[in-house]
């Protein structure tokens, strides 16, 4: 593995972007991508630092970096890295691991990150649907609030069914193209 400060002298995270004239990575292009994608994720509701850390890992060839790597690349404090990693591990977008013999944690994107992320959302939708249906019954399904909760539960039930189908089709497409 060449993450961290590797034999080639690159630090993890110096990946993505366009090749420069010497055949290496254009670090400015990498940085622009990381910040642009992080801004898109922040706009969608993710915490800003978590989005930046996630985008940096996504742009890394090994999808794995240490806290020091992330801090250097993103020019953020260890505390900011820690907060972002805590959030990303909690929502199961990133895992912690250690290289044999090392005391440093490495943070790695899970394989099939998008599939896993949306599959986890399927479980969330199921729980929300159940809770909303209970709420509709508690409030009275014939009340405006109860009807609103029931309609929201129906929406989540629909989304869950659609998401299951989408994930199944994605999995099949990966088998045939891989």
PDB file of C-alpha atoms in Angstrom:
ATOM      1  CA  UNK A   1       0.000   0.000   0.000  1.00  0.00           C
ATOM      2  CA  UNK A   2       1.401   3.418  -0.875  1.00  0.00           C
ATOM      3  CA  UNK A   3      -0.851   5.558   1.277  1.00  0.00           C
ATOM      4  CA  UNK A   4       0.706   7.832   3.805  1.00  0.00           C
ATOM      5  CA  UNK A   5       4.140   9.047   2.849  1.00  0.00           C
ATOM      6  CA  UNK A   6       5.023   6.287   0.452  1.00  0.00           C
ATOM      7  CA  UNK A   7       8.065   4.976  -1.362  1.00  0.00           C
ATOM      8  CA  UNK A   8       7.299   7.153  -4.340  1.00  0.00           C
ATOM      9  CA  UNK A   9       7.306  10.183  -2.056  1.00  0.00           C
ATOM     10  CA  UNK A  10       3.669  11.012  -2.571  1.00  0.00           C
ATOM     11  CA  UNK A  11       1.436  11.537   0.364  1.00  0.00           C
ATOM     12  CA  UNK A  12      -1.867   9.812   0.401  1.00  0.00           C
ATOM     13  CA  UNK A  13      -4.497  12.056  -1.027  1.00  0.00           C
ATOM     14  CA  UNK A  14      -2.307  13.180  -3.898  1.00  0.00           C
ATOM     15  CA  UNK A  15      -4.575  11.404  -6.278  1.00  0.00           C
ATOM     16  CA  UNK A  16      -7.368  12.363  -8.604  1.00  0.00           C
ATOM     17  CA  UNK A  17      -7.204  15.328 -10.920  1.00  0.00           C
ATOM     18  CA  UNK A  18      -5.356  15.587 -14.167  1.00  0.00           C
ATOM     19  CA  UNK A  19      -1.844  14.502 -15.020  1.00  0.00           C
ATOM     20  CA  UNK A  20       0.715  17.273 -15.283  1.00  0.00           C
ATOM     21  CA  UNK A  21       3.439  17.336 -17.921  1.00  0.00           C
ATOM     22  CA  UNK A  22       5.673  15.083 -15.783  1.00  0.00           C
ATOM     23  CA  UNK A  23       2.956  12.421 -15.589  1.00  0.00           C
ATOM     24  CA  UNK A  24       2.051  13.125 -11.942  1.00  0.00           C
ATOM     25  CA  UNK A  25      -1.115  14.425 -10.381  1.00  0.00           C
ATOM     26  CA  UNK A  26      -2.176  18.035 -10.576  1.00  0.00           C
ATOM     27  CA  UNK A  27      -2.661  18.776  -6.875  1.00  0.00           C
ATOM     28  CA  UNK A  28      -4.591  21.950  -7.648  1.00  0.00           C
ATOM     29  CA  UNK A  29      -7.052  19.941  -9.735  1.00  0.00           C
ATOM     30  CA  UNK A  30      -7.379  17.395  -6.918  1.00  0.00           C
ATOM     31  CA  UNK A  31      -8.018  20.152  -4.402  1.00  0.00           C
ATOM     32  CA  UNK A  32     -10.585  21.810  -6.668  1.00  0.00           C
ATOM     33  CA  UNK A  33     -12.429  18.508  -7.089  1.00  0.00           C
ATOM     34  CA  UNK A  34     -12.395  17.780  -3.348  1.00  0.00           C
ATOM     35  CA  UNK A  35     -13.742  21.230  -2.496  1.00  0.00           C
ATOM     36  CA  UNK A  36     -16.340  21.184  -5.273  1.00  0.00           C
ATOM     37  CA  UNK A  37     -17.686  17.729  -4.385  1.00  0.00           C
ATOM     38  CA  UNK A  38     -17.627  18.598  -0.673  1.00  0.00           C
ATOM     39  CA  UNK A  39     -19.649  21.738  -1.422  1.00  0.00           C
ATOM     40  CA  UNK A  40     -22.215  19.615  -3.289  1.00  0.00           C
ATOM     41  CA  UNK A  41     -22.476  17.210  -0.355  1.00  0.00           C
ATOM     42  CA  UNK A  42     -22.754  20.106   2.104  1.00  0.00           C
ATOM     43  CA  UNK A  43     -25.531  21.602  -0.007  1.00  0.00           C
ATOM     44  CA  UNK A  44     -27.308  18.231   0.260  1.00  0.00           C
ATOM     45  CA  UNK A  45     -27.087  18.358   4.066  1.00  0.00           C
ATOM     46  CA  UNK A  46     -23.797  16.753   5.099  1.00  0.00           C
ATOM     47  CA  UNK A  47     -21.603  18.517   7.652  1.00  0.00           C
ATOM     48  CA  UNK A  48     -18.950  20.615   5.885  1.00  0.00           C
ATOM     49  CA  UNK A  49     -15.821  19.016   7.398  1.00  0.00           C
ATOM     50  CA  UNK A  50     -17.246  15.521   7.020  1.00  0.00           C
ATOM     51  CA  UNK A  51     -17.955  16.275   3.369  1.00  0.00           C
ATOM     52  CA  UNK A  52     -14.392  17.511   2.815  1.00  0.00           C
ATOM     53  CA  UNK A  53     -12.859  14.460   4.510  1.00  0.00           C
ATOM     54  CA  UNK A  54     -15.137  12.112   2.569  1.00  0.00           C
ATOM     55  CA  UNK A  55     -14.281  13.816  -0.739  1.00  0.00           C
ATOM     56  CA  UNK A  56     -10.543  13.610   0.043  1.00  0.00           C
ATOM     57  CA  UNK A  57     -10.831   9.875   0.725  1.00  0.00           C
ATOM     58  CA  UNK A  58     -12.904   9.418  -2.418  1.00  0.00           C
ATOM     59  CA  UNK A  59     -10.186  11.135  -4.481  1.00  0.00           C
ATOM     60  CA  UNK A  60      -7.372   9.065  -2.949  1.00  0.00           C
ATOM     61  CA  UNK A  61      -6.209   6.083  -5.039  1.00  0.00           C
ATOM     62  CA  UNK A  62      -6.218   3.826  -1.981  1.00  0.00           C
ATOM     63  CA  UNK A  63      -9.362   5.418  -0.482  1.00  0.00           C
ATOM     64  CA  UNK A  64      -7.395   5.349   2.777  1.00  0.00           C
ATOM     65  CA  UNK A  65      -5.602   8.076   4.719  1.00  0.00           C
ATOM     66  CA  UNK A  66      -4.367   8.819   8.234  1.00  0.00           C
ATOM     67  CA  UNK A  67      -5.537  11.760  10.294  1.00  0.00           C
ATOM     68  CA  UNK A  68      -2.226  13.493   9.552  1.00  0.00           C
ATOM     69  CA  UNK A  69      -2.670  12.901   5.797  1.00  0.00           C
ATOM     70  CA  UNK A  70      -6.164  14.385   5.911  1.00  0.00           C
ATOM     71  CA  UNK A  71      -5.066  17.348   8.008  1.00  0.00           C
ATOM     72  CA  UNK A  72      -2.201  18.142   5.632  1.00  0.00           C
ATOM     73  CA  UNK A  73      -4.235  17.796   2.469  1.00  0.00           C
ATOM     74  CA  UNK A  74      -7.252  19.729   3.699  1.00  0.00           C
ATOM     75  CA  UNK A  75      -5.265  22.145   5.899  1.00  0.00           C
ATOM     76  CA  UNK A  76      -7.469  21.432   8.902  1.00  0.00           C
ATOM     77  CA  UNK A  77      -6.768  20.727  12.559  1.00  0.00           C
ATOM     78  CA  UNK A  78      -6.605  17.257  14.101  1.00  0.00           C
ATOM     79  CA  UNK A  79      -9.789  18.135  16.027  1.00  0.00           C
ATOM     80  CA  UNK A  80     -11.605  18.935  12.770  1.00  0.00           C
ATOM     81  CA  UNK A  81     -10.441  15.632  11.265  1.00  0.00           C
ATOM     82  CA  UNK A  82     -11.548  13.772  14.388  1.00  0.00           C
ATOM     83  CA  UNK A  83     -15.018  15.322  14.378  1.00  0.00           C
ATOM     84  CA  UNK A  84     -15.485  14.574  10.685  1.00  0.00           C
ATOM     85  CA  UNK A  85     -14.271  10.986  11.064  1.00  0.00           C
ATOM     86  CA  UNK A  86     -16.542  10.417  14.051  1.00  0.00           C
ATOM     87  CA  UNK A  87     -19.529  11.518  11.982  1.00  0.00           C
ATOM     88  CA  UNK A  88     -18.503   9.485   8.916  1.00  0.00           C
ATOM     89  CA  UNK A  89     -17.939   6.316  10.958  1.00  0.00           C
ATOM     90  CA  UNK A  90     -21.252   6.797  12.751  1.00  0.00           C
ATOM     91  CA  UNK A  91     -23.111   6.908   9.428  1.00  0.00           C
ATOM     92  CA  UNK A  92     -20.986   3.981   8.168  1.00  0.00           C
ATOM     93  CA  UNK A  93     -19.397   5.830   5.269  1.00  0.00           C
ATOM     94  CA  UNK A  94     -15.847   5.340   6.571  1.00  0.00           C
ATOM     95  CA  UNK A  95     -14.147   2.614   8.574  1.00  0.00           C
ATOM     96  CA  UNK A  96     -11.110   2.660  10.859  1.00  0.00           C
ATOM     97  CA  UNK A  97      -8.254   0.213  10.461  1.00  0.00           C
ATOM     98  CA  UNK A  98      -4.599  -0.155  11.354  1.00  0.00           C
ATOM     99  CA  UNK A  99      -1.686  -1.311   9.288  1.00  0.00           C
ATOM    100  CA  UNK A 100       0.062  -4.288  10.950  1.00  0.00           C
ATOM    101  CA  UNK A 101       2.557  -3.031  13.526  1.00  0.00           C
ATOM    102  CA  UNK A 102       1.306   0.551  13.375  1.00  0.00           C
ATOM    103  CA  UNK A 103      -0.339   2.521  16.135  1.00  0.00           C
ATOM    104  CA  UNK A 104      -1.917   4.989  13.734  1.00  0.00           C
ATOM    105  CA  UNK A 105      -5.493   4.641  12.606  1.00  0.00           C
ATOM    106  CA  UNK A 106      -6.203   4.756   8.906  1.00  0.00           C
ATOM    107  CA  UNK A 107      -9.581   5.830   7.649  1.00  0.00           C
ATOM    108  CA  UNK A 108     -10.913   3.966   4.655  1.00  0.00           C
ATOM    109  CA  UNK A 109     -13.969   4.241   2.479  1.00  0.00           C
ATOM    110  CA  UNK A 110     -15.968   1.059   2.545  1.00  0.00           C
ATOM    111  CA  UNK A 111     -16.064  -1.035  -0.623  1.00  0.00           C
ATOM    112  CA  UNK A 112     -19.144  -0.303  -2.684  1.00  0.00           C
ATOM    113  CA  UNK A 113     -19.654   2.829  -0.586  1.00  0.00           C
ATOM    114  CA  UNK A 114     -22.679   4.113  -2.476  1.00  0.00           C
ATOM    115  CA  UNK A 115     -24.455   0.757  -2.473  1.00  0.00           C
ATOM    116  CA  UNK A 116     -23.855   0.372   1.258  1.00  0.00           C
ATOM    117  CA  UNK A 117     -24.886   3.955   1.978  1.00  0.00           C
ATOM    118  CA  UNK A 118     -28.182   3.605   0.173  1.00  0.00           C
ATOM    119  CA  UNK A 119     -28.785   0.113   1.542  1.00  0.00           C
ATOM    120  CA  UNK A 120     -28.410   1.593   5.036  1.00  0.00           C
ATOM    121  CA  UNK A 121     -30.856   4.322   4.053  1.00  0.00           C
ATOM    122  CA  UNK A 122     -33.322   1.564   3.192  1.00  0.00           C
ATOM    123  CA  UNK A 123     -33.232   0.465   6.830  1.00  0.00           C
ATOM    124  CA  UNK A 124     -33.734   4.060   7.956  1.00  0.00           C
ATOM    125  CA  UNK A 125     -36.735   4.449   5.647  1.00  0.00           C
ATOM    126  CA  UNK A 126     -38.266   1.297   7.113  1.00  0.00           C
ATOM    127  CA  UNK A 127     -37.888   2.587  10.672  1.00  0.00           C
ATOM    128  CA  UNK A 128     -39.248   6.022   9.733  1.00  0.00           C
ATOM    129  CA  UNK A 129     -42.216   4.485   7.962  1.00  0.00           C
ATOM    130  CA  UNK A 130     -43.056   2.359  11.004  1.00  0.00           C
ATOM    131  CA  UNK A 131     -42.740   5.311  13.378  1.00  0.00           C
ATOM    132  CA  UNK A 132     -44.836   7.546  11.120  1.00  0.00           C
ATOM    133  CA  UNK A 133     -47.598   4.933  10.881  1.00  0.00           C
ATOM    134  CA  UNK A 134     -47.608   4.620  14.675  1.00  0.00           C
ATOM    135  CA  UNK A 135     -47.747   8.407  14.916  1.00  0.00           C
ATOM    136  CA  UNK A 136     -50.643   8.612  12.455  1.00  0.00           C
ATOM    137  CA  UNK A 137     -52.592   6.088  14.539  1.00  0.00           C
ATOM    138  CA  UNK A 138     -51.756   7.954  17.750  1.00  0.00           C
ATOM    139  CA  UNK A 139     -52.827  11.319  16.341  1.00  0.00           C
ATOM    140  CA  UNK A 140     -55.843   9.893  14.587  1.00  0.00           C
ATOM    141  CA  UNK A 141     -55.646   9.169  10.879  1.00  0.00           C
ATOM    142  CA  UNK A 142     -58.643  11.424  10.242  1.00  0.00           C
ATOM    143  CA  UNK A 143     -56.914  14.487  11.730  1.00  0.00           C
ATOM    144  CA  UNK A 144     -54.847  16.767   9.465  1.00  0.00           C
ATOM    145  CA  UNK A 145     -51.627  15.871  11.323  1.00  0.00           C
ATOM    146  CA  UNK A 146     -52.450  12.147  11.308  1.00  0.00           C
ATOM    147  CA  UNK A 147     -53.244  12.247   7.580  1.00  0.00           C
ATOM    148  CA  UNK A 148     -49.962  14.075   6.935  1.00  0.00           C
ATOM    149  CA  UNK A 149     -48.015  11.428   8.863  1.00  0.00           C
ATOM    150  CA  UNK A 150     -49.844   8.617   7.044  1.00  0.00           C
ATOM    151  CA  UNK A 151     -49.057  10.181   3.655  1.00  0.00           C
ATOM    152  CA  UNK A 152     -45.414  10.603   4.647  1.00  0.00           C
ATOM    153  CA  UNK A 153     -45.298   6.943   5.725  1.00  0.00           C
ATOM    154  CA  UNK A 154     -46.753   5.923   2.342  1.00  0.00           C
ATOM    155  CA  UNK A 155     -44.075   7.986   0.610  1.00  0.00           C
ATOM    156  CA  UNK A 156     -41.304   6.259   2.588  1.00  0.00           C
ATOM    157  CA  UNK A 157     -42.855   2.856   1.867  1.00  0.00           C
ATOM    158  CA  UNK A 158     -42.846   3.709  -1.848  1.00  0.00           C
ATOM    159  CA  UNK A 159     -39.249   4.994  -1.695  1.00  0.00           C
ATOM    160  CA  UNK A 160     -38.120   1.863   0.119  1.00  0.00           C
ATOM    161  CA  UNK A 161     -39.660  -0.424  -2.518  1.00  0.00           C
ATOM    162  CA  UNK A 162     -38.094   1.613  -5.311  1.00  0.00           C
ATOM    163  CA  UNK A 163     -34.721   1.722  -3.574  1.00  0.00           C
ATOM    164  CA  UNK A 164     -34.662  -2.059  -3.123  1.00  0.00           C
ATOM    165  CA  UNK A 165     -35.276  -2.464  -6.864  1.00  0.00           C
ATOM    166  CA  UNK A 166     -32.616   0.074  -7.779  1.00  0.00           C
ATOM    167  CA  UNK A 167     -30.045  -1.595  -5.508  1.00  0.00           C
ATOM    168  CA  UNK A 168     -30.870  -5.028  -6.949  1.00  0.00           C
ATOM    169  CA  UNK A 169     -30.470  -3.725 -10.510  1.00  0.00           C
ATOM    170  CA  UNK A 170     -27.180  -2.038  -9.595  1.00  0.00           C
ATOM    171  CA  UNK A 171     -25.850  -5.239  -8.047  1.00  0.00           C
ATOM    172  CA  UNK A 172     -26.797  -7.219 -11.157  1.00  0.00           C
ATOM    173  CA  UNK A 173     -25.221  -4.645 -13.469  1.00  0.00           C
ATOM    174  CA  UNK A 174     -21.960  -4.865 -11.502  1.00  0.00           C
ATOM    175  CA  UNK A 175     -21.930  -8.660 -11.869  1.00  0.00           C
ATOM    176  CA  UNK A 176     -22.377  -8.495 -15.637  1.00  0.00           C
ATOM    177  CA  UNK A 177     -19.919  -5.630 -16.204  1.00  0.00           C
ATOM    178  CA  UNK A 178     -17.248  -6.773 -13.725  1.00  0.00           C
TER     179      UNK A 178
END
